[in-house]
mmCIF file of C-alpha atoms in Angstrom:
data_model
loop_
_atom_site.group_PDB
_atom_site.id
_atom_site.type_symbol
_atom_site.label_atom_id
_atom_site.label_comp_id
_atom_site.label_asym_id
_atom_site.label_seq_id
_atom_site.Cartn_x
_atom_site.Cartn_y
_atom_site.Cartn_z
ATOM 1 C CA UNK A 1 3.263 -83.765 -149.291
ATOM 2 C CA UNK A 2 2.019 -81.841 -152.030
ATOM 3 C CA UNK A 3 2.126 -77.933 -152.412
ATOM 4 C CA UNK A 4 -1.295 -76.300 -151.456
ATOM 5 C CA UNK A 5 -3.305 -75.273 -154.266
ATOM 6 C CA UNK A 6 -5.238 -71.431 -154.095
ATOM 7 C CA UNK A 7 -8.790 -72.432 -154.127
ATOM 8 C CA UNK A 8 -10.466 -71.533 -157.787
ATOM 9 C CA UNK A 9 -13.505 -69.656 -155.782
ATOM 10 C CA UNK A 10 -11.799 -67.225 -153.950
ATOM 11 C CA UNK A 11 -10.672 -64.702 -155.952
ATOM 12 C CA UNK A 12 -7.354 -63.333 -155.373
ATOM 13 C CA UNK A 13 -6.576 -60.333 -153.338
ATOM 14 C CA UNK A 14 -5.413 -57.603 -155.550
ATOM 15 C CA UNK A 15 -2.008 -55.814 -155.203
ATOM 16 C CA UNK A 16 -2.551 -52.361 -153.781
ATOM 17 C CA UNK A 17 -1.916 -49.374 -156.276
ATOM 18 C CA UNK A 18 1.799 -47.985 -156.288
ATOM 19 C CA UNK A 19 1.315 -44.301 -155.091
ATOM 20 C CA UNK A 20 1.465 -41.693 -157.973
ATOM 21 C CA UNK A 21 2.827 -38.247 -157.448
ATOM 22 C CA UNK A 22 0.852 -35.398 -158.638
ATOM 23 C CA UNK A 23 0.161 -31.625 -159.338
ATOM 24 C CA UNK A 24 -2.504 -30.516 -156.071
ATOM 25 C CA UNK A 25 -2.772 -26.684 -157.192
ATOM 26 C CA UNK A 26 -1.423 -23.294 -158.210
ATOM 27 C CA UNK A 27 -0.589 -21.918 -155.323
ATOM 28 C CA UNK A 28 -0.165 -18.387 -156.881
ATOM 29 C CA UNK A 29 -2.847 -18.691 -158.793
ATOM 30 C CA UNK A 30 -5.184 -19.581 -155.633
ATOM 31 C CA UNK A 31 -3.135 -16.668 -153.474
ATOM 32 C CA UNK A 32 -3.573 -14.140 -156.240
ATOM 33 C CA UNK A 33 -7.635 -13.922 -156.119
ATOM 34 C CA UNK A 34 -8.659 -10.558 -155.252
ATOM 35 C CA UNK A 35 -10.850 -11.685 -152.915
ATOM 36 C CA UNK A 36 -9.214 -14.540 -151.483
ATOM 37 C CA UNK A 37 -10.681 -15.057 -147.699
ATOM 38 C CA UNK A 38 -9.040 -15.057 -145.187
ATOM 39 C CA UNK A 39 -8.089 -18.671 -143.461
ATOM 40 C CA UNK A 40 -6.894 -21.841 -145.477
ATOM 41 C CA UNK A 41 -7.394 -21.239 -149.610
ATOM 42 C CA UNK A 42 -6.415 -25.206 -149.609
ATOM 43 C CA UNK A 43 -5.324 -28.135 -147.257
ATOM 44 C CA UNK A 44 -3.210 -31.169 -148.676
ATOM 45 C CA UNK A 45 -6.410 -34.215 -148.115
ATOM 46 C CA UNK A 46 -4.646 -37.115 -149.840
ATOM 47 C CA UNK A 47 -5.543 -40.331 -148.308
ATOM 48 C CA UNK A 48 -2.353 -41.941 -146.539
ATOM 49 C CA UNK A 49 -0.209 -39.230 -146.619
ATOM 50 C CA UNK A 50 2.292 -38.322 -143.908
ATOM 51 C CA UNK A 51 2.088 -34.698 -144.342
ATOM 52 C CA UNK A 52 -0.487 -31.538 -143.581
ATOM 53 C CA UNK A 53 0.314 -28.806 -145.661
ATOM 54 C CA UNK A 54 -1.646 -25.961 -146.515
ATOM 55 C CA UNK A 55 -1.877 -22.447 -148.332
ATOM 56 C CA UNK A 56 -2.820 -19.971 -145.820
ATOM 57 C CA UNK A 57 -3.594 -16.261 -146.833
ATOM 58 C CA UNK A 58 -4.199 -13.078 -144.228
ATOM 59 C CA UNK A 59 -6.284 -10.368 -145.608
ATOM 60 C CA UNK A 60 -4.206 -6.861 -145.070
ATOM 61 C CA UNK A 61 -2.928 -5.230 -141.406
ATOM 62 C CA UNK A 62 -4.438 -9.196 -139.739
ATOM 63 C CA UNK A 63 -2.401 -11.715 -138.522
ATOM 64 C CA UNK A 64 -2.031 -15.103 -136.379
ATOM 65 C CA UNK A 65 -2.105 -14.422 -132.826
ATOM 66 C CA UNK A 66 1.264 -15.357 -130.500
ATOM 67 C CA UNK A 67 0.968 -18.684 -130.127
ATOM 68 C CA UNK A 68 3.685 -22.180 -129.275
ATOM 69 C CA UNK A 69 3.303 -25.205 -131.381
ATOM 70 C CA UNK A 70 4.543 -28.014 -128.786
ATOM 71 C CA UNK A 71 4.716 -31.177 -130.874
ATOM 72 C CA UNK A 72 5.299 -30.153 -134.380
ATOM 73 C CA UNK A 73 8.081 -28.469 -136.668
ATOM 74 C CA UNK A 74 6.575 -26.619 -139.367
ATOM 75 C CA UNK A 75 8.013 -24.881 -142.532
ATOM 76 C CA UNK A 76 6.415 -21.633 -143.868
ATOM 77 C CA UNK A 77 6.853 -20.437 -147.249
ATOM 78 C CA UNK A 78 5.651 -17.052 -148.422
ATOM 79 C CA UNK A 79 3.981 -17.384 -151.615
ATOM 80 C CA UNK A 80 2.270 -13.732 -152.210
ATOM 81 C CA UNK A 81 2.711 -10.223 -150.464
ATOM 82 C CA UNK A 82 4.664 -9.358 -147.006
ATOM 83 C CA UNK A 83 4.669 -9.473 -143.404
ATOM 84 C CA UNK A 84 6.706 -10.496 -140.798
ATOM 85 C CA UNK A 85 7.389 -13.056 -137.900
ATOM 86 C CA UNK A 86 7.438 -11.638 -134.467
ATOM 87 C CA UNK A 87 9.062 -14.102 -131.247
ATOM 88 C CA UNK A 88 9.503 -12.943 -127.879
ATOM 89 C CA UNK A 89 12.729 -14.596 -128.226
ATOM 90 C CA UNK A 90 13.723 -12.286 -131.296
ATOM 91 C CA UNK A 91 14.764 -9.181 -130.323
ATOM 92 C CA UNK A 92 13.667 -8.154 -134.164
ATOM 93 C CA UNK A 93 10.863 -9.685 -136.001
ATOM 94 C CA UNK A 94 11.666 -11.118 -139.774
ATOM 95 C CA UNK A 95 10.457 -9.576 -142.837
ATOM 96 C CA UNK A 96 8.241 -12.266 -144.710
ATOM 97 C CA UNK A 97 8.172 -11.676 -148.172
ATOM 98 C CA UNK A 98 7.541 -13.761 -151.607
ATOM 99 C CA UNK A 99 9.912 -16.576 -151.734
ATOM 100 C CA UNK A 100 10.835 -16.660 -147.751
ATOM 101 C CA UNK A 101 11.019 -19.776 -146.314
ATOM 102 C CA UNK A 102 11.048 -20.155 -142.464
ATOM 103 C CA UNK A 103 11.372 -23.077 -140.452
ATOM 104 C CA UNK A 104 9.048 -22.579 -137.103
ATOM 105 C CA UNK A 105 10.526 -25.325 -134.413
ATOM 106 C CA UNK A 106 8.318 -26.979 -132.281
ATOM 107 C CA UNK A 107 8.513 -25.200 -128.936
ATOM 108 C CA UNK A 108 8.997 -22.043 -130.505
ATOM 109 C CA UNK A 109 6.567 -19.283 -130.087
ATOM 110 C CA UNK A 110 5.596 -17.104 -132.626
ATOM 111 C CA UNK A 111 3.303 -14.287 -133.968
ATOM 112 C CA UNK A 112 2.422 -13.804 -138.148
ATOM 113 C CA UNK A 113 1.208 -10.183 -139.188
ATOM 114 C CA UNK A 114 0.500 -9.906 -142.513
ATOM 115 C CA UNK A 115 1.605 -6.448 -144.616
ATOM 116 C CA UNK A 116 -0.965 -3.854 -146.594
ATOM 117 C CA UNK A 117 -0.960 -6.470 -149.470
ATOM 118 C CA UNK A 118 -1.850 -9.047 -147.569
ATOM 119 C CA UNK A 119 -0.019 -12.649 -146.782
ATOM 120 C CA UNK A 120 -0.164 -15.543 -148.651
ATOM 121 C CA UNK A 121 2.419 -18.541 -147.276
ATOM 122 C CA UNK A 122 1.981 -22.503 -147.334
ATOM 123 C CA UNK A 123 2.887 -24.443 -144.111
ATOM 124 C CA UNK A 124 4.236 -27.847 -144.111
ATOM 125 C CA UNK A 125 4.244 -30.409 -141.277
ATOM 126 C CA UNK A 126 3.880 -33.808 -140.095
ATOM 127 C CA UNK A 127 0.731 -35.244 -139.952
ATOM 128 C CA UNK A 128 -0.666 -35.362 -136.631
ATOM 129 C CA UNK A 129 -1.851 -38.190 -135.506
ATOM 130 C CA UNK A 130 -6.048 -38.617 -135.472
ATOM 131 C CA UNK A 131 -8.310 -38.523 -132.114
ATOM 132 C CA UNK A 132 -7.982 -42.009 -130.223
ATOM 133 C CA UNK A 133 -10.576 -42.829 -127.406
ATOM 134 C CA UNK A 134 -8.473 -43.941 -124.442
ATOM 135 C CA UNK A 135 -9.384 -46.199 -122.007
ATOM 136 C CA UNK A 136 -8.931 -45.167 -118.322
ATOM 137 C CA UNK A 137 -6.851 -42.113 -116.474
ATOM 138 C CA UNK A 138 -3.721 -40.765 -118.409
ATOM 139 C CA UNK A 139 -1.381 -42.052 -115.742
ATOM 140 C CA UNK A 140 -2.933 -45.601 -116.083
ATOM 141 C CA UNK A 141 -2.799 -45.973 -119.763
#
């Protein structure tokens, strides 16, 4: 039998792109602003990515409430100025400054306070996955 030949009028499907890395920012230069806000300064958006990341900075004396992250480990690298980690589980809290890098396991709880200069640090986790509509009760699914 002979081999099938690709039909002339359908044009053929194009190899996706091989990904690229790349430079995303200065983080220094975006954490040294004077009047950086407070909140995320920049958030890793790449399409197919499996990572979040993102450069976070706290204006002086302000912090992230006490809080547990259940699902995700995330690392935290300080980037500009000083603070410190608090955990109930810690009988002392850590001294965050430029060039720390913490890892925050998922189940831990923790609390960020950010020193009179202010906090700059970049987190770095696993994406999570998007909102799915599910169909029925959870214990059904």
């Amino acid at each position: 039998m002979p081999e099938a030949q690709p039909d002339p009028a359908t044009p053929a499907e194009e190899p996706a792109p091989a990904p690229v890395p790349s430079l995303l920012c200065d983080v220094r230069a975006l954490a040294a602003r004077p009047s950086a806000p407070a909140g995320a300064l920049w958030r890793l958006a790449e399409s197919g990515r499996q990572l979040d990341a993102n450069l976070v900075h706290l204006p002086p004396d302000q912090g992230v409430d006490t809080h547990t992250e259940p699902d995700l480990d995330v690392l935290l690298l300080v980037v500009a100025g000083d603070g410190r980690l608090e955990s109930p589980e810690s009988a002392a809290a850590v001294p965050l400054t430029e060039g720390a890098l913490c890892w925050l396991p998922h189940g831990s709880t923790r609390r960020l306070a950010a020193g009179p200069e202010g906090l700059s640090y970049v987190t770095v986790h696993r994406r999570r996955p998007g909102m799915r509509i599910a169909s029925g009760p959870p214990g059904e699914r």
